[in-house]
mmCIF file of C-alpha atoms in Angstrom:
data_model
loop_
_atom_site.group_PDB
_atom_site.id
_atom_site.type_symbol
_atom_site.label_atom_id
_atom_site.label_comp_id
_atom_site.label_asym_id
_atom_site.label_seq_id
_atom_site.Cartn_x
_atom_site.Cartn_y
_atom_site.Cartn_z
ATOM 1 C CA UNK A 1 148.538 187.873 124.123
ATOM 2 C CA UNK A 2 150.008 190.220 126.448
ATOM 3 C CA UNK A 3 151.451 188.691 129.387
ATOM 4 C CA UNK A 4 149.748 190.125 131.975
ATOM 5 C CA UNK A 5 146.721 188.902 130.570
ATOM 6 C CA UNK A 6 148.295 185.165 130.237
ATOM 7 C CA UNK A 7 149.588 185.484 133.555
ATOM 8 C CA UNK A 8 145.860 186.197 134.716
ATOM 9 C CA UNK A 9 144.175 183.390 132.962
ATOM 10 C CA UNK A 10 146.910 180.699 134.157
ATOM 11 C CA UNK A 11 146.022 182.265 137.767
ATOM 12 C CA UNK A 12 142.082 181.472 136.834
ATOM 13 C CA UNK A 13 142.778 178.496 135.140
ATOM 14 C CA UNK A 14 144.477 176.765 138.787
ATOM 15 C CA UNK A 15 141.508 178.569 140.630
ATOM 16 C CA UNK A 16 139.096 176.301 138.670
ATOM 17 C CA UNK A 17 140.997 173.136 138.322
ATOM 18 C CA UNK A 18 139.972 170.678 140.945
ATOM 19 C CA UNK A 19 142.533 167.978 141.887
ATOM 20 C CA UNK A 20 139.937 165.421 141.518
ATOM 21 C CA UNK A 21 141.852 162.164 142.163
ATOM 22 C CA UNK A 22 145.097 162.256 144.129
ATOM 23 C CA UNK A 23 145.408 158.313 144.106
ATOM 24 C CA UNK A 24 149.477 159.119 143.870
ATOM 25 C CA UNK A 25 149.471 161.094 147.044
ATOM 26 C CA UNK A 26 150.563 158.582 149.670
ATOM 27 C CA UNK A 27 149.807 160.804 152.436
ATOM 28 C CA UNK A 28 146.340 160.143 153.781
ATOM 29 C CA UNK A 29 146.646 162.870 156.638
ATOM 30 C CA UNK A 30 147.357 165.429 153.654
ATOM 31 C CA UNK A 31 144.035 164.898 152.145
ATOM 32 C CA UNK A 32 142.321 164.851 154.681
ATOM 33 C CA UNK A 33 143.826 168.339 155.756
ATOM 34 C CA UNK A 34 142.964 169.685 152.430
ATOM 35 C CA UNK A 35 139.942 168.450 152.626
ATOM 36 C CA UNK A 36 139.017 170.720 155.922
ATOM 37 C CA UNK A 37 139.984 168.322 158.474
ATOM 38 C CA UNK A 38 141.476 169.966 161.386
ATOM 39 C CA UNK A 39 144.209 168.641 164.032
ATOM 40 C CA UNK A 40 141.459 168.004 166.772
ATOM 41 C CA UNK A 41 139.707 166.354 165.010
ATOM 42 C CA UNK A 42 142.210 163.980 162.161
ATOM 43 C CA UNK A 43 143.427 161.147 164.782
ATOM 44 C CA UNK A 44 139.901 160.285 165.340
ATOM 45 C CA UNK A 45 138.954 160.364 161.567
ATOM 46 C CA UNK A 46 141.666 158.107 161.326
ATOM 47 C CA UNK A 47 140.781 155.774 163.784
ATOM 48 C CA UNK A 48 137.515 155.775 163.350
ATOM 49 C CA UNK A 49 137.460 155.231 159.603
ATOM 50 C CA UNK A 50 139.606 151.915 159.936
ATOM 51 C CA UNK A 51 137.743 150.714 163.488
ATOM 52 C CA UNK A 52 134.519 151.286 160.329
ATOM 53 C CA UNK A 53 136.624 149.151 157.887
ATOM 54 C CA UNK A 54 136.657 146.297 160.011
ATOM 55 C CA UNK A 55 133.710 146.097 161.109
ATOM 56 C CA UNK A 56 132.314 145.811 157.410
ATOM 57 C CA UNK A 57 134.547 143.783 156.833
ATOM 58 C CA UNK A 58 133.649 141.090 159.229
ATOM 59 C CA UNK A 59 130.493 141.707 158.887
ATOM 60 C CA UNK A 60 130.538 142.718 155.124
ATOM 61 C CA UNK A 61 127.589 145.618 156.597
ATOM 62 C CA UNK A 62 128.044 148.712 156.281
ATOM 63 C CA UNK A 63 128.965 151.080 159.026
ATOM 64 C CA UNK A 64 128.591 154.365 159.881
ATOM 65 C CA UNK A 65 129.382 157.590 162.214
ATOM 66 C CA UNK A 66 128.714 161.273 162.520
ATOM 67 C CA UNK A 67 131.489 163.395 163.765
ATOM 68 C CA UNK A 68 132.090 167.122 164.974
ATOM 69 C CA UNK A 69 134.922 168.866 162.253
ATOM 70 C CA UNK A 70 136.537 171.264 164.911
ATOM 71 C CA UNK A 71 136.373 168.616 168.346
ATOM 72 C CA UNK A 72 136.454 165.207 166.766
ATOM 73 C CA UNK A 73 133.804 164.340 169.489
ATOM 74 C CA UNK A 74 131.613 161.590 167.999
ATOM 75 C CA UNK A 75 127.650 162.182 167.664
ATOM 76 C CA UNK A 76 126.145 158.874 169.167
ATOM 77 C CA UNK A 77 126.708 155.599 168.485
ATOM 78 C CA UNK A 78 128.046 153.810 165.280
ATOM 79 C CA UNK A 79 125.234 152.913 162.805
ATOM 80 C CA UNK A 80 125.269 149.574 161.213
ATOM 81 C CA UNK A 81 123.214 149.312 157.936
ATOM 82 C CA UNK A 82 122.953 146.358 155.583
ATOM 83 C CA UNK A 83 124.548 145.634 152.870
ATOM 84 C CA UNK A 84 124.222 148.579 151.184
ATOM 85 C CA UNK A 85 122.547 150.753 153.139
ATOM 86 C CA UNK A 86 123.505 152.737 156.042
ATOM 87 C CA UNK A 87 120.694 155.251 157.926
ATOM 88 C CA UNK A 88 121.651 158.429 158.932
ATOM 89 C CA UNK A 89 118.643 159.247 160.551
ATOM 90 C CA UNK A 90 119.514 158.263 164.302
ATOM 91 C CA UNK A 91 122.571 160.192 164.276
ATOM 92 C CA UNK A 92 121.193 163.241 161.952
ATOM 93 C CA UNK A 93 118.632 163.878 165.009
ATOM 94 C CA UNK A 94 121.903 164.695 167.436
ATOM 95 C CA UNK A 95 123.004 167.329 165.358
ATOM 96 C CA UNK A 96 123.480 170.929 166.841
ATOM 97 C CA UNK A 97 123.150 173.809 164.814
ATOM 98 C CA UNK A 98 126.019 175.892 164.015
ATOM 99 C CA UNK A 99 128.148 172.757 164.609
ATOM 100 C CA UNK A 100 129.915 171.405 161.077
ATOM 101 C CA UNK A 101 130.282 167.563 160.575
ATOM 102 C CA UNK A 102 132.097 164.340 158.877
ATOM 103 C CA UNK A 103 130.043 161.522 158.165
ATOM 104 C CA UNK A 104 131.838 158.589 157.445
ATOM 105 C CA UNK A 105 130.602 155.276 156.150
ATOM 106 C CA UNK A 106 132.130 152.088 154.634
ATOM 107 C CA UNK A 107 131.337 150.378 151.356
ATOM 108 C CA UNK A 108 131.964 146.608 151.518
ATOM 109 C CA UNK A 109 132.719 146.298 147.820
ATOM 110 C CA UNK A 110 135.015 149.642 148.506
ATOM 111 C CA UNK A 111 133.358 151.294 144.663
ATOM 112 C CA UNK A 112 133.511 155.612 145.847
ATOM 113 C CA UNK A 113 130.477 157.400 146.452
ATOM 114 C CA UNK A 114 127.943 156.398 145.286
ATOM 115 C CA UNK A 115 124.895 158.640 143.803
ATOM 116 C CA UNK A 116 122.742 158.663 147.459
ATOM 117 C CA UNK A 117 126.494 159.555 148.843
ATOM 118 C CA UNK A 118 126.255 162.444 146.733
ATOM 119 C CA UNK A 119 122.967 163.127 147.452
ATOM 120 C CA UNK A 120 122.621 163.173 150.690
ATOM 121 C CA UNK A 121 125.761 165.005 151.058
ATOM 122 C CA UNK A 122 124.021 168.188 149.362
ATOM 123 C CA UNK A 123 120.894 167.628 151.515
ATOM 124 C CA UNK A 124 123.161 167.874 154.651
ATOM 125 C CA UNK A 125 124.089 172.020 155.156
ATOM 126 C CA UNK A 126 125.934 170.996 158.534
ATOM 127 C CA UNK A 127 127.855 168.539 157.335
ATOM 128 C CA UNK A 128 130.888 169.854 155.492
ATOM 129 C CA UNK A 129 133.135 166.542 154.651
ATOM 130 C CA UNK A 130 131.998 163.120 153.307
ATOM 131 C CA UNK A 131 134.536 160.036 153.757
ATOM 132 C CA UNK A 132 133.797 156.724 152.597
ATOM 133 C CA UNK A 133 136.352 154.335 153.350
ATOM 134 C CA UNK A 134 136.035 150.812 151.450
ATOM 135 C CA UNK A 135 136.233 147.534 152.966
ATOM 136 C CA UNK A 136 140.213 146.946 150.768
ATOM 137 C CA UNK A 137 141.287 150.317 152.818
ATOM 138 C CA UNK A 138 140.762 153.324 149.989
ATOM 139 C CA UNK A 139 139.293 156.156 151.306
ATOM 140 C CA UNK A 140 137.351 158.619 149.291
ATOM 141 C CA UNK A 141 136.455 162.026 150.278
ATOM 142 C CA UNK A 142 134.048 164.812 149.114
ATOM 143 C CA UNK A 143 133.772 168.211 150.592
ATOM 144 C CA UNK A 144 132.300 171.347 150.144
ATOM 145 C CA UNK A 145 134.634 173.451 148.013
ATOM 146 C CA UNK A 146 134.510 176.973 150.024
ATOM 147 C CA UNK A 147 132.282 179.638 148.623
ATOM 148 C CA UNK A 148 131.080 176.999 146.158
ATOM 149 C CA UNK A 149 127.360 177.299 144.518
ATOM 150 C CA UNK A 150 126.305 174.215 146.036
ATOM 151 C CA UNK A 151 123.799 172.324 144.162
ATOM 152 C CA UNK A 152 120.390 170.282 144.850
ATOM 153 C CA UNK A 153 119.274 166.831 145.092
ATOM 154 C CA UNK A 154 117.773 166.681 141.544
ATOM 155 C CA UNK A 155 120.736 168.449 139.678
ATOM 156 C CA UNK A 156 122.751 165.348 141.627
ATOM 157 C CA UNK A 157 120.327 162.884 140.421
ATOM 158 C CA UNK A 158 120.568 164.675 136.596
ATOM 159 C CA UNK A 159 124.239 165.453 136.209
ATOM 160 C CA UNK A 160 124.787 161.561 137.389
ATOM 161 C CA UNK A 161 122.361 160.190 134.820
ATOM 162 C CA UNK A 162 123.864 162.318 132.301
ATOM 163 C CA UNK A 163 127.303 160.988 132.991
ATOM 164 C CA UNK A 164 126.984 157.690 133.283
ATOM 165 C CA UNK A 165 126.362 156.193 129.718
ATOM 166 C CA UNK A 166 129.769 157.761 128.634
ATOM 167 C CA UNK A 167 131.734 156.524 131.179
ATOM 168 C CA UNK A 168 130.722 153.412 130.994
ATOM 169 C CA UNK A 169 130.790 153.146 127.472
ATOM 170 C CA UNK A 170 134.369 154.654 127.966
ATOM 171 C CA UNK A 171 134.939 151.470 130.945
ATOM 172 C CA UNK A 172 133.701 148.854 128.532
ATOM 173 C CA UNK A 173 135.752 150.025 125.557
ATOM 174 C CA UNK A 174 138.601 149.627 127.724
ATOM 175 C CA UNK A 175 138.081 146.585 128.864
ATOM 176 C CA UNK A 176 137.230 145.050 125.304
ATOM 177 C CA UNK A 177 140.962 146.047 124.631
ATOM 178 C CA UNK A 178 141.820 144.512 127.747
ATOM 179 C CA UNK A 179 143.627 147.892 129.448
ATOM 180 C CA UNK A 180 140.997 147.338 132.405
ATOM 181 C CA UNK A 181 139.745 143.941 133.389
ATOM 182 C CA UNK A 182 135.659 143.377 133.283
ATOM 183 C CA UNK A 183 135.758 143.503 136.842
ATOM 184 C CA UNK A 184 137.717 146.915 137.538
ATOM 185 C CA UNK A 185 135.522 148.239 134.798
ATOM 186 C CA UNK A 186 132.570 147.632 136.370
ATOM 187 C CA UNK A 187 133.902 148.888 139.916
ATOM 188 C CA UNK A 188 135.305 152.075 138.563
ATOM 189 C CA UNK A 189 131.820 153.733 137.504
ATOM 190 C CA UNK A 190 130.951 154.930 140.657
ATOM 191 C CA UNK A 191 134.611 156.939 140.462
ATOM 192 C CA UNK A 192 135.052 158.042 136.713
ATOM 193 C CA UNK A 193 130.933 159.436 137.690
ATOM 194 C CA UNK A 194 131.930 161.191 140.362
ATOM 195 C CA UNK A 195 135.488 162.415 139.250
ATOM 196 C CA UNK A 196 133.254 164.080 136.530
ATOM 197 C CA UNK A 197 130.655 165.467 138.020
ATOM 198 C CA UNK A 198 132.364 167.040 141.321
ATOM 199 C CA UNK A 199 133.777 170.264 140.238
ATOM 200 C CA UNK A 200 130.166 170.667 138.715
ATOM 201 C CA UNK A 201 128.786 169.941 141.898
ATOM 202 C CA UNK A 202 130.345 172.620 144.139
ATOM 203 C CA UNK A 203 132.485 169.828 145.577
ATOM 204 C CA UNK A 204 135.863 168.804 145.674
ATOM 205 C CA UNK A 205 136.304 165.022 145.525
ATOM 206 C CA UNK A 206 139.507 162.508 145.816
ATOM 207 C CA UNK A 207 140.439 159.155 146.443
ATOM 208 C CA UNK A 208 143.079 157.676 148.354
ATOM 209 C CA UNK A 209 144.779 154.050 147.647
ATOM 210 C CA UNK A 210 147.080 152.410 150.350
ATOM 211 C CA UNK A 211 150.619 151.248 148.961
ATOM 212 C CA UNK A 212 149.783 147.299 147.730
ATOM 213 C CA UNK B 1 119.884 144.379 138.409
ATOM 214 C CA UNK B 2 117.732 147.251 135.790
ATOM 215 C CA UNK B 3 116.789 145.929 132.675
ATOM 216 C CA UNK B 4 116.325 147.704 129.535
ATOM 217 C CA UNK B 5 112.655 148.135 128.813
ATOM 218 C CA UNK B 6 112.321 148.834 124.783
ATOM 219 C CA UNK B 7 108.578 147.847 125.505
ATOM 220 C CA UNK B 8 107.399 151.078 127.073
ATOM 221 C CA UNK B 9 107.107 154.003 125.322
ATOM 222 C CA UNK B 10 108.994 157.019 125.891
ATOM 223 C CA UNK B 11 106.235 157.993 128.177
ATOM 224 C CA UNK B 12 106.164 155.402 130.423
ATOM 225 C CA UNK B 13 109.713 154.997 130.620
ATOM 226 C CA UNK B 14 109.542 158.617 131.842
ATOM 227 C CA UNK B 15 107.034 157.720 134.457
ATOM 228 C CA UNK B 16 109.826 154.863 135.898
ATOM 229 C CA UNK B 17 112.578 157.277 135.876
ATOM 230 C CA UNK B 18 110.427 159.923 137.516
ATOM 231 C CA UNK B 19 109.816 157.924 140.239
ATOM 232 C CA UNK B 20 112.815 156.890 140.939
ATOM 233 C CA UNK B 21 113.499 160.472 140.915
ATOM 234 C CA UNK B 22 111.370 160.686 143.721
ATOM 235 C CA UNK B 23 112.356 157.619 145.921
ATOM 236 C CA UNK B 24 115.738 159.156 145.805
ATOM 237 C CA UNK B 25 114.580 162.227 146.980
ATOM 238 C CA UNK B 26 112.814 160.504 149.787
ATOM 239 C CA UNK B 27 115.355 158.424 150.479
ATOM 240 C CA UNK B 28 118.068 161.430 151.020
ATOM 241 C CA UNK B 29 115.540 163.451 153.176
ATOM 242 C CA UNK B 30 115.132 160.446 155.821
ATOM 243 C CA UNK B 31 118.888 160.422 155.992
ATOM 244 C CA UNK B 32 119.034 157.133 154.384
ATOM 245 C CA UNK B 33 122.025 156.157 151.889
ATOM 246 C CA UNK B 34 121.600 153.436 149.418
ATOM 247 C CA UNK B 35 124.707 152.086 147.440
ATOM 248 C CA UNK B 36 123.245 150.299 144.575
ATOM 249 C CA UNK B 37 126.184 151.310 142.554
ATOM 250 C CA UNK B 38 128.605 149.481 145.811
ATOM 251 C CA UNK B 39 126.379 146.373 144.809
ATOM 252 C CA UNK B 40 124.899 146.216 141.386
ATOM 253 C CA UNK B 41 127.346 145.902 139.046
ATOM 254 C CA UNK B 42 126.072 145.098 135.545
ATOM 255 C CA UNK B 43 127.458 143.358 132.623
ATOM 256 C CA UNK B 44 128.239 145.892 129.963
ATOM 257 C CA UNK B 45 126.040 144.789 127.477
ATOM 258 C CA UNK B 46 124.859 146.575 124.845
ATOM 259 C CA UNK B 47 121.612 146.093 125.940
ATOM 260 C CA UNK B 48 122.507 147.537 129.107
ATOM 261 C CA UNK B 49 124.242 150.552 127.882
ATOM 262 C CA UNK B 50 121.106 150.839 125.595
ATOM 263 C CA UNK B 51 119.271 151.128 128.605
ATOM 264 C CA UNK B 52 121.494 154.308 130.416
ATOM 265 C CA UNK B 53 121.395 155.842 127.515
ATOM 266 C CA UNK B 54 117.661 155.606 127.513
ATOM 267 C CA UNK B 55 117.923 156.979 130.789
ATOM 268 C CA UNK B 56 119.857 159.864 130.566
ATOM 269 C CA UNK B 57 117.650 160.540 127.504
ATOM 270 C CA UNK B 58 114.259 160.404 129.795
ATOM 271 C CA UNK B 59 115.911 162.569 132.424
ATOM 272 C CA UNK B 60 116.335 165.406 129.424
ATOM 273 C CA UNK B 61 112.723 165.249 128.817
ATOM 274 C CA UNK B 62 111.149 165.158 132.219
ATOM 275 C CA UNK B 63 113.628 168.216 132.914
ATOM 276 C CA UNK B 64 112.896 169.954 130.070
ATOM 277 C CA UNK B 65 109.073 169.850 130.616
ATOM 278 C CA UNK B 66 109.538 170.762 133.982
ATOM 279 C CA UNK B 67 111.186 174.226 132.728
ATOM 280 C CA UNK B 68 108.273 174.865 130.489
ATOM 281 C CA UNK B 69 106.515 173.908 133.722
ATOM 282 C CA UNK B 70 108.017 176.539 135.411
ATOM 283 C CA UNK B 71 109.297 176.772 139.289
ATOM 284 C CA UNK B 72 106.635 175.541 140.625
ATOM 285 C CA UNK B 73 106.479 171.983 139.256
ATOM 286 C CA UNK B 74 110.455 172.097 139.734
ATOM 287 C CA UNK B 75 110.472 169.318 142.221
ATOM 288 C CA UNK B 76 109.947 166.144 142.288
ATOM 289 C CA UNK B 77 107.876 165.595 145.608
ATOM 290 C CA UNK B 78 107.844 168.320 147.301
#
């Protein structure tokens, strides 16, 4: 193959390829830079996100909060849910158009997004970066990959269904052999689904692990 | 918890799945988010995996005959 050609295709090839899962990157603030977050706005993420944490975790609730991308100002008030619920609905109202957003929310049994995550992520135009930080201090994050063919609710709902029976056939097969234990295996669905289905998706999605 | 459901034929299995289809879609339009999958977390049985892959079976079908369907009948609830 000529080299030009090779040298083209390699170019493509790191176009396409989505760094999915960055769990080895120790640098939250990184992410969450590559992830759109600007300056103005990345202290508060911060802060916010962990302020989040520990409120679900003394309450194991979740919690939640709307936030502008370029100012950092916060929309409202916090939003406490249930267990594993958190409404949006309140704080979706407050929205001005034009404006981008970052919704975080917390997840008491810290699994990543979850299917509604994804959801209503794609049902949300405005809002350009989704964080959900879990109660044990990962963070996850999904965001619009620029230019991206975004896609629909359904094709969410379908591409998940699709993807689940393999991965957790692949989870359970690993745990049989005892490389995973029955518990990680059952926590890690959520991810392998989502690490999958992403790029697919129009969004770019990674996870972040604090040092044990 | 979901159970499997080898009772129901493929057409009523379809039915369940379809609306669930739609409660999610209602769901995401409030603005509400609901993390089963931060919550449920199922023994991997085979009866369970029986059951996904029932799922992701019934979610070919319903999208296949809404393609025949055509655009209109492209969403769930609309």
């Amino acid at each position: 193959m000529d080299s030009w050609i090779r040298r083209g295709l390699h170019r493509l090839s790191r176009r396409l390829r989505t760094p999915a899962v960055s769990e080895d990157a120790n640098n939250l603030q990184l992410l969450l830079r590559a992830h759109g977050i600007v300056e103005a706005s990345l202290p508060i993420i911060l802060q916010l996100g962990e302020q989040l944490r520990r409120l679900t975790r003394q309450t194991g609730s979740e919690f939640g909060a709307l936030v502008e991308l370029t100012t950092g100002r916060q929309l409202g008030s916090l939003v406490e849910g249930k267990a594993a619920e958190v409404d949006f609905a309140p704080l979706l109202l407050q929205m001005r158009q034009g404006s981008r957003y970052v919704q975080l929310h917390t997840h008491p049994n810290s699994t990543s997004f979850s299917d509604s995550d994804l959801r209503w992520l794609v049902n949300q135009p405005d809002v350009h970066v989704e964080v959900v930080v879990g109660a044990n201090g990962t963070w996850y994050l999904l965001s619009r990959h620029p230019g991206a063919y975004l896609a629909n609710i359904e094709m969410v709902d379908i591409m998940w269904i699709r993807e689940e029976p393999p991965v957790k056939r692949i989870l359970a097969m690993q745990a049989l052999h005892g490389e995973i234990s029955m518990i990680d295996s059952t926590h890690l669905v959520p991810h392998e689904v989502v690490n999958r289905i992403t790029p697919m998706l129009g969004l770019r999605y990674d996870r972040w692990r604090p040092a044990p | 918890m979901r159970f499997p459901m080898p009772q129901l034929t493929d057409d009523e299995f379809d039915a369940l799945i379809e609306a669930e289809l739609a409660r999610n879609l209602e769901e995401t339009r409030r603005g509400l988010i609901v993390d089963r999958s931060d919550s449920e977390f199922p023994n991997f049985t085979e009866e369970h995996l029986a059951y996904v892959e029932r799922r992701a079976a019934a979610v070919e079908r319903i999208l296949a005959k809404r393609l025949a369907a055509g655009p209109s009948a492209n969403r769930t609830a609309s």
